[in-house]
Coordinates of C-alpha atoms in Angstrom, one line a residue:
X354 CA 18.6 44.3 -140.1
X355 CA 19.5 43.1 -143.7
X356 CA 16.9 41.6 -145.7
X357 CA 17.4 37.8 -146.5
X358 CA 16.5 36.4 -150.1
X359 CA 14.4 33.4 -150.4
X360 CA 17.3 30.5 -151.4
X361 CA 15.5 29.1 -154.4
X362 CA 16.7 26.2 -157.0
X363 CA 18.3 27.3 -160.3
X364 CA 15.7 26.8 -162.8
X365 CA 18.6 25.0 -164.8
X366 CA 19.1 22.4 -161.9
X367 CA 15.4 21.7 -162.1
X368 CA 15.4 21.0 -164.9
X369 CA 18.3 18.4 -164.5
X370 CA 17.3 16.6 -162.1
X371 CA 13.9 16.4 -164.4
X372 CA 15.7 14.7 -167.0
X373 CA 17.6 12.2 -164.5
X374 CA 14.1 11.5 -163.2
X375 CA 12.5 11.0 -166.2
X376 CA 15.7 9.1 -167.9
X377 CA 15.4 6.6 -164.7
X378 CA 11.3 5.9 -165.4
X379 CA 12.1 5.2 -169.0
X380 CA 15.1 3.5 -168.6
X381 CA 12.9 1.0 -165.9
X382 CA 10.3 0.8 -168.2
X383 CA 12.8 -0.7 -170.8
X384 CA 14.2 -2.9 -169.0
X385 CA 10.9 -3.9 -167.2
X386 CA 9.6 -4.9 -171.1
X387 CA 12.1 -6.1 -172.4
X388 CA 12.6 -9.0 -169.6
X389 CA 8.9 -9.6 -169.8
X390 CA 9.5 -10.0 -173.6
X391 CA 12.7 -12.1 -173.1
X392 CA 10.8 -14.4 -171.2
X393 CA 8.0 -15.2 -173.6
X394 CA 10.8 -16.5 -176.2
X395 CA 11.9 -18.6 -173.4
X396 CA 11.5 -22.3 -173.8
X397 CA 12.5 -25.2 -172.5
X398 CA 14.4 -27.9 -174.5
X399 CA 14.5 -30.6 -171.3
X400 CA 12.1 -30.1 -168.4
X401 CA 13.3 -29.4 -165.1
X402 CA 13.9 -32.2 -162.7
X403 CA 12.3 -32.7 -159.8
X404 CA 15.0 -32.4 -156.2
X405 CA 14.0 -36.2 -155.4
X406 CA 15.0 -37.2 -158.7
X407 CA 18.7 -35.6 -158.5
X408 CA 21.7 -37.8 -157.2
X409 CA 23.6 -36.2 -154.5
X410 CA 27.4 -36.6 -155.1
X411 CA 29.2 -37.8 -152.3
X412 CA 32.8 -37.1 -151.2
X413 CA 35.5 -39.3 -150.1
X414 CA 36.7 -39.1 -146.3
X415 CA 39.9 -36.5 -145.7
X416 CA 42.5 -37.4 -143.7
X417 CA 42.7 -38.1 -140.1
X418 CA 44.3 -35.8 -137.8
X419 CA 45.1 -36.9 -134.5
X420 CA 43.1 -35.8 -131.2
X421 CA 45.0 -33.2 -130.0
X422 CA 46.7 -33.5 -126.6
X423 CA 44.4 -32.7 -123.2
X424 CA 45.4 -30.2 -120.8
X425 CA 46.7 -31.7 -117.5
X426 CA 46.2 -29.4 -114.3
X427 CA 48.9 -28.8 -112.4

């Protein structure tokens, strides 16, 4: 019986997929800061208002259709 070799990675496609991992985490990490810094410049110019306080637009009436004709058994 032939002998089988162990199927192992390519140490060169380790070492990709280590830099895709590790470009993900620090590409998280920035974005992760720089929202949190993002929001600290953040400030409001009016406040917000309340739900009660908004007027809720109404819209005229469409047309009219007509009731559709009933079914008659025969």
């Amino acid at each position: 019986m032939a002998e089988m070799s162990s199927r192992r990675t390519s140490p060169w496609m380790a070492f990709c997929a280590g830099a895709v991992v590790m470009l993900a985490i620090v590409l998280a990490w920035w974005a992760l800061s720089a929202g949190r810094r993002a929001a600290d410049r953040v400030t409001l110019i009016a406040p917000i208002p309340r739900p009660s306080d908004l007027r809720v637009p109404h819209l005229p009436s469409g047309p009219k259709l007509p009731n559709p004709p009933m079914p008659v058994p025969k």
